[in-house]
Short mmCIF file of C-alpha atoms and ligand atoms in Angstrom, two decimals:
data_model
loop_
_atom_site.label_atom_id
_atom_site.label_comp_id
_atom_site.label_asym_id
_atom_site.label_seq_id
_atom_site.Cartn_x
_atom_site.Cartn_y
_atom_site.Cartn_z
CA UNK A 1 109.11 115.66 81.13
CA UNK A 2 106.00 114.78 79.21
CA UNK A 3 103.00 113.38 81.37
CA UNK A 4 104.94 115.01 84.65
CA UNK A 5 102.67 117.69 86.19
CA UNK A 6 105.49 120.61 87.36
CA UNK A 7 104.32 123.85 89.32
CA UNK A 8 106.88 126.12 88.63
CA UNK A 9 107.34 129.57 90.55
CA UNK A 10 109.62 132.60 89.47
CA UNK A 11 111.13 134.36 92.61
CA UNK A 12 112.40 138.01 92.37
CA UNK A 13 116.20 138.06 93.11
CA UNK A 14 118.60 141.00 94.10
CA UNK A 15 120.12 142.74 91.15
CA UNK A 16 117.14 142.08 88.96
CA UNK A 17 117.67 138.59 88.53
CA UNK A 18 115.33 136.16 88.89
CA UNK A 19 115.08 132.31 90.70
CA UNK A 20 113.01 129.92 88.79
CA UNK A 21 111.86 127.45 91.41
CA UNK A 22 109.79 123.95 90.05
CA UNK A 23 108.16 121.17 92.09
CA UNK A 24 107.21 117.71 90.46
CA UNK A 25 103.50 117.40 91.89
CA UNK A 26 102.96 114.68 89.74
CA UNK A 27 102.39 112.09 92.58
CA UNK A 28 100.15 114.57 94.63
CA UNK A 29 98.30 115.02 91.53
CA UNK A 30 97.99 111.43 91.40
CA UNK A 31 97.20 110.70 95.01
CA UNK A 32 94.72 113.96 94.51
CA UNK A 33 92.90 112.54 91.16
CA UNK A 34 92.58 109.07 93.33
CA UNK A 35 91.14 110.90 96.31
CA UNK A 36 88.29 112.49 94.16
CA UNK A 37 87.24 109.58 92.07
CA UNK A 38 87.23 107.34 95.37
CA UNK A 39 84.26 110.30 96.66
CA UNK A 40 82.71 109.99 93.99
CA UNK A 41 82.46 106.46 93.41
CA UNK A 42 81.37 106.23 96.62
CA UNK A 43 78.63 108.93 96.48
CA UNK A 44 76.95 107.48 93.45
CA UNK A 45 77.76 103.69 95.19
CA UNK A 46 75.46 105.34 98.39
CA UNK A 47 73.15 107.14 96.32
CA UNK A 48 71.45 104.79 94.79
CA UNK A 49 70.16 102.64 97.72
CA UNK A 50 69.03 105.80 98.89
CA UNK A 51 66.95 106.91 95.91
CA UNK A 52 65.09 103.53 96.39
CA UNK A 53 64.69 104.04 100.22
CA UNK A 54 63.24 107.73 99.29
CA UNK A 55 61.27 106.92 96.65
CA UNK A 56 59.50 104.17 98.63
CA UNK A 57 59.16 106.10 101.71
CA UNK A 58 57.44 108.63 98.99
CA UNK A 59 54.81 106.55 97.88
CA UNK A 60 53.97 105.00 101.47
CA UNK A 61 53.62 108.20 102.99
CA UNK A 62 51.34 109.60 99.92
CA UNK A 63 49.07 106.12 99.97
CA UNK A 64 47.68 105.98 103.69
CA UNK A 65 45.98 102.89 102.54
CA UNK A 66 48.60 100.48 100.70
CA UNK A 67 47.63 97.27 100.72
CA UNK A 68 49.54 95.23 103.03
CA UNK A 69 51.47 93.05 100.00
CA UNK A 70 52.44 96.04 98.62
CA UNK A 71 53.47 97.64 101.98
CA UNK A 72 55.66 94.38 102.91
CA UNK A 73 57.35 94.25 99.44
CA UNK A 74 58.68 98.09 99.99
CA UNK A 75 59.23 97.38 103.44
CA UNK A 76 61.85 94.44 102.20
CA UNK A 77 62.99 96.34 99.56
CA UNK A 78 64.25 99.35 101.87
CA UNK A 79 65.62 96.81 104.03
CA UNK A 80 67.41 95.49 101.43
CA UNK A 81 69.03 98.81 100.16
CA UNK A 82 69.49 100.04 103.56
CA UNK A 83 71.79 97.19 104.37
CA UNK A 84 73.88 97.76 100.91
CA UNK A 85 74.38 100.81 101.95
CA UNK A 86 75.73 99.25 105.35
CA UNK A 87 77.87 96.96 104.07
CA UNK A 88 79.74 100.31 102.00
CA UNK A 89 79.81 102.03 104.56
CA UNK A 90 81.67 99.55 106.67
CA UNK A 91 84.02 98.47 103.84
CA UNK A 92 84.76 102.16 103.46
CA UNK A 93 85.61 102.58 107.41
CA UNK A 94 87.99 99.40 107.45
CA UNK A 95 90.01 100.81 103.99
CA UNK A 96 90.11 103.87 105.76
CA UNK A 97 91.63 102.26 109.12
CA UNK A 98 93.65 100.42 107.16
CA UNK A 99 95.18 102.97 105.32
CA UNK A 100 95.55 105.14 108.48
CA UNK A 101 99.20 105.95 110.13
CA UNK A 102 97.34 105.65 113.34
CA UNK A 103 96.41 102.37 113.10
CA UNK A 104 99.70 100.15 113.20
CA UNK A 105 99.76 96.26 113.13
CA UNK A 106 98.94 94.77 115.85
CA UNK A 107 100.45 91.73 115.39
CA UNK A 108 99.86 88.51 117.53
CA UNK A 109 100.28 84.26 117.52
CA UNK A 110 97.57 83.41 114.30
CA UNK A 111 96.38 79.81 114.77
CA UNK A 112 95.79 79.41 111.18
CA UNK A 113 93.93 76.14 111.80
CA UNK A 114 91.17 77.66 113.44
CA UNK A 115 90.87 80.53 111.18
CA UNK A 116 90.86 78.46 107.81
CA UNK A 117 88.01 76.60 109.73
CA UNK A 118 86.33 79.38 110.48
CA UNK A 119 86.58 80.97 106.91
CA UNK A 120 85.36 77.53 105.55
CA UNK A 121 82.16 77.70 107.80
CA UNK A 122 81.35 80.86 107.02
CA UNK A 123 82.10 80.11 102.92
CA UNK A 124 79.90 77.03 103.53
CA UNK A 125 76.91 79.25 105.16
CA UNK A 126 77.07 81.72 102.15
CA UNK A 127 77.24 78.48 99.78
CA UNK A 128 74.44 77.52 100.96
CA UNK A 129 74.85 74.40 99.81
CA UNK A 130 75.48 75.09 96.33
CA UNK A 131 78.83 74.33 95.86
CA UNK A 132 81.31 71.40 97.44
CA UNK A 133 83.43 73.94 99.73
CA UNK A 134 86.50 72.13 101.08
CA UNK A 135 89.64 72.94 102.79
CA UNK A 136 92.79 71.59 103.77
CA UNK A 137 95.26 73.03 105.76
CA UNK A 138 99.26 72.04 105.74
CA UNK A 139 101.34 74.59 107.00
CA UNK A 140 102.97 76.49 109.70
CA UNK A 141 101.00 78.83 111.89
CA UNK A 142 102.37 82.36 111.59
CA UNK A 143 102.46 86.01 113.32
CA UNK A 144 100.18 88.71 111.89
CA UNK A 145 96.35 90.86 113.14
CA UNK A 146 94.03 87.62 113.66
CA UNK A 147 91.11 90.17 112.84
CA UNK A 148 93.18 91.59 109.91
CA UNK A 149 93.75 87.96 108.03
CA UNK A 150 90.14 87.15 108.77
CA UNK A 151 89.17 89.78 106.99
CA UNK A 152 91.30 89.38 104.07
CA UNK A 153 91.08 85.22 103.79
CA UNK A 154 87.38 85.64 104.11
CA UNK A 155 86.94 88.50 101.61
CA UNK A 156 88.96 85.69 98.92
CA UNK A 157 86.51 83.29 99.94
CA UNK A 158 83.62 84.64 99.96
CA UNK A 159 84.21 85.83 96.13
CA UNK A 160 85.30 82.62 94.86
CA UNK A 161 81.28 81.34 96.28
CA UNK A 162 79.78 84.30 94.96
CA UNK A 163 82.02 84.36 91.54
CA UNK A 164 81.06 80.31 91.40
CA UNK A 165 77.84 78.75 89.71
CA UNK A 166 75.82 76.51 91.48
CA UNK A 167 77.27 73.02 91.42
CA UNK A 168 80.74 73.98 91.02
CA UNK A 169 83.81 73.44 93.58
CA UNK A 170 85.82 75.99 96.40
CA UNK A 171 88.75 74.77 97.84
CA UNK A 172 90.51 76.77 100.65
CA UNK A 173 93.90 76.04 101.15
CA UNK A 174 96.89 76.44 103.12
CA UNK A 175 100.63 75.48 102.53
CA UNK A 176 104.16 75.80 103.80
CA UNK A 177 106.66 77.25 101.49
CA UNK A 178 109.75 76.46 100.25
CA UNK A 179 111.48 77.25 103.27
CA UNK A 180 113.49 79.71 101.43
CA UNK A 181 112.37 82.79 99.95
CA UNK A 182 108.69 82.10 100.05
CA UNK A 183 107.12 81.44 103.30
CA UNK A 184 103.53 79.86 103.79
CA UNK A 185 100.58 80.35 101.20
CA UNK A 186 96.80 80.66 101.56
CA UNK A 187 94.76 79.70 98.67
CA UNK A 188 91.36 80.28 97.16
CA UNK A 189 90.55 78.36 93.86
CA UNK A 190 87.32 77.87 92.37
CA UNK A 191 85.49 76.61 89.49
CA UNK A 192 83.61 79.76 88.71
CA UNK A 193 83.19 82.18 85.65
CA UNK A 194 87.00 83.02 85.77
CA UNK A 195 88.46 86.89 84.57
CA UNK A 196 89.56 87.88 81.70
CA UNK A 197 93.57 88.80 81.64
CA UNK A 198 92.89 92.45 80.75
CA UNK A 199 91.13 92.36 83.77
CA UNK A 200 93.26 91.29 86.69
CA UNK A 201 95.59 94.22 87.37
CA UNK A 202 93.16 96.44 87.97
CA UNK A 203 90.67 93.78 90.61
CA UNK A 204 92.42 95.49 93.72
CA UNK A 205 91.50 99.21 92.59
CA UNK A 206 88.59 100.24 94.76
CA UNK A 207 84.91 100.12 92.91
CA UNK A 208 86.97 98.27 90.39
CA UNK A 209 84.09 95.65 89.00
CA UNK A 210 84.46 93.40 85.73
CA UNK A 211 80.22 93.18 86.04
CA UNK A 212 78.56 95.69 88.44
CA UNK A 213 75.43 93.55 87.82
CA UNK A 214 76.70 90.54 88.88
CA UNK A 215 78.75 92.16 91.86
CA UNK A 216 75.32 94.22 93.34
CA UNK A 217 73.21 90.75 92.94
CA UNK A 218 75.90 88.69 94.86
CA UNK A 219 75.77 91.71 97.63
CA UNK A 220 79.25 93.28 96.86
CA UNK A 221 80.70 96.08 97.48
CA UNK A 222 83.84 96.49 94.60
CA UNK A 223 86.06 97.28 97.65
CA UNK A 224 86.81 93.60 98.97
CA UNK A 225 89.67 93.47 97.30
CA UNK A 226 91.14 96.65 98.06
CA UNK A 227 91.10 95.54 101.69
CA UNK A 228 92.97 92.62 100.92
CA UNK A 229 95.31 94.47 99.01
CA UNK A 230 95.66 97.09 102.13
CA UNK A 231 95.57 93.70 104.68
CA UNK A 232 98.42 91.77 102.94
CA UNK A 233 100.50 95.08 102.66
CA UNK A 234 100.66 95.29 106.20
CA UNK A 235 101.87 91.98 106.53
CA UNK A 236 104.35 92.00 103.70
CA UNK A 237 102.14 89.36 101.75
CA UNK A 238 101.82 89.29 97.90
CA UNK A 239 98.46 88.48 96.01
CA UNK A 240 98.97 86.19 92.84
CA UNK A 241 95.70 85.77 90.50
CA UNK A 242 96.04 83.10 87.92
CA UNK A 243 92.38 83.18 85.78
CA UNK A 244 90.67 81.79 83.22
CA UNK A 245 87.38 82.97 81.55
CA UNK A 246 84.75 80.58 82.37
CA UNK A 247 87.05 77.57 83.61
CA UNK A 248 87.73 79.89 87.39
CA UNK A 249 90.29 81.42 89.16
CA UNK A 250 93.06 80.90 92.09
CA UNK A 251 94.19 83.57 94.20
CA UNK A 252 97.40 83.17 96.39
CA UNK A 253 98.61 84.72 99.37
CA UNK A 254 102.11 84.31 99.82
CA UNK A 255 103.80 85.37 103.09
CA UNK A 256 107.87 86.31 103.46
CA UNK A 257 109.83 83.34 103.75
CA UNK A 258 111.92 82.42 106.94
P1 ADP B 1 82.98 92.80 94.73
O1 ADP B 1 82.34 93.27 95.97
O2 ADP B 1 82.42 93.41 93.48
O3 ADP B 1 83.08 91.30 94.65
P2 ADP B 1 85.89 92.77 95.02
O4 ADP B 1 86.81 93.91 95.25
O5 ADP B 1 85.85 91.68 96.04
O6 ADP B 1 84.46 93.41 94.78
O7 ADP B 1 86.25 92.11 93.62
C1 ADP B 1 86.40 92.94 92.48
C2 ADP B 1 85.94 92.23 91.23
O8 ADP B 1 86.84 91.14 90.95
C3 ADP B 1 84.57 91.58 91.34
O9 ADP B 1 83.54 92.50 91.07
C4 ADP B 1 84.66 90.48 90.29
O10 ADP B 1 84.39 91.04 89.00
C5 ADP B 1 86.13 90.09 90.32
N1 ADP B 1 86.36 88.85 91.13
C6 ADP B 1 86.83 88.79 92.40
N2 ADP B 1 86.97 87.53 92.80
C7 ADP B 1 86.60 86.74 91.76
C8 ADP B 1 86.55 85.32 91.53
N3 ADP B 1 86.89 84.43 92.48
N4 ADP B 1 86.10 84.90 90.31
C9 ADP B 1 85.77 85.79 89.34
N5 ADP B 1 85.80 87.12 89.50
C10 ADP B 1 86.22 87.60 90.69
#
């Protein structure tokens, strides 16, 4: 019974006895420990935009005549917070949904053709032109939330640009399986700075970050992953990482077989 939390209750019982009554709360205390450190993740994740924003909004109001480079440079800078703290915000609504019993699958014909095109484009756009982005796609279209897998595939992708130095290589991918127990894959692999082993079971805990640094620059939010964790439960998909430190990383989406 070590490391088990148990709330135990005595109950008075006729003829002077007693009944000794005991509850393993562990998992509630679990679920309850996660709840709390999510808040307040998130509060100090939303704080800090806003103590720029503030402070700014400080010094413009208490300097009537800040000269305009100034006044453009904290103008750009509060935009710049203020839409970090949208992007949280927005990652934090779709976990939620996700997680919600009122929000079942929708699920509907995926033509995964278009969507891996669409994920490539949008890959490509954030790329910049920075790296080769390429994708191939050679499998069976499947049944699932189109807005859902967009979500998810793009989240992958967008990490393996942002995870990537310039010059190196993304290649999106999809793939029938074996036509047995493993039904079709999606693929991300890049060339980029790769994760250390210690690291990888923990990448789909919310606010979960191997560099916070690197993360904030590249405009994250530490909860991409979590939604494709949440995404790919509701569609009875595993995640696979396979990493190495500075060589890059592959993460696989497999979907139930036939
Ligand atoms: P973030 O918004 O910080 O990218 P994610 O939940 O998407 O949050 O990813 C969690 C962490 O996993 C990232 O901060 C990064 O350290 C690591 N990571 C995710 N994808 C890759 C990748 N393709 N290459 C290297 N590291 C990655």
């Amino acid at each position: 019974l070590r490391d088990r939390k148990l709330i135990c209750q005595i109950i008075p019982f006729e003829n002077r006895r007693q009944i000794l009554v005991t509850h393993d709360a562990t998992e509630s205390a679990r679920i309850e420990e996660m709840r709390r450190d999510f808040i307040a993740n998130a509060s100090h994740e939303l704080r800090t935009p806003l103590t720029v924003i503030v402070g700014f909004l400080e010094i413009a109001s208490s300097t009537p005549d800040l000269d305009p480079v100034s006044r453009q440079a904290h103008l750009s800078l509060m935009t710049e917070q203020g839409r970090r703290m949208q992007r949280l915000i927005e990652d934090m609504l779709t976990l939620s949904r996700l997680e919600s019993v009122d929000y079942p699958l929708r699920p509907e014909p995926v033509r995964v053709a278009a969507l891996v095109e669409e994920v490539l484009q949008e890959a490509r756009a954030l790329s910049g032109g920075r790296h080769s982005v390429t994708a191939s796609v050679d499998g069976p279209d499947i049944v699932g939330s189109l807005e859902e897998l967009r979500s998810a595939f793009g989240n992958l992708a967008s990490n393996a640009v942002r995870y990537t130095p310039s010059g190196g290589t993304v290649h999106i991918g999809w793939q029938g399986g074996d036509g047995k127990s493993t039904g079709p894959q999606f693929v991300v692999s890049d060339t980029g700075i790769g994760i250390d082993q210690h690291h990888i079971a923990r990448l789909t805990e919310r606010f979960y970050r191997v560099d916070k640094s690197r993360s904030r620059e590249t405009q994250g939010t530490g909860l991409g992953l979590a939604i494709v964790k949440h995404v790919l439960l509701r569609h009875r998909a595993t995640l696979t990482i396979t990493s190495e430190a500075g060589k890059g990383s592959s993460f696989i989406v497999t979907f139930p077989g036939p």
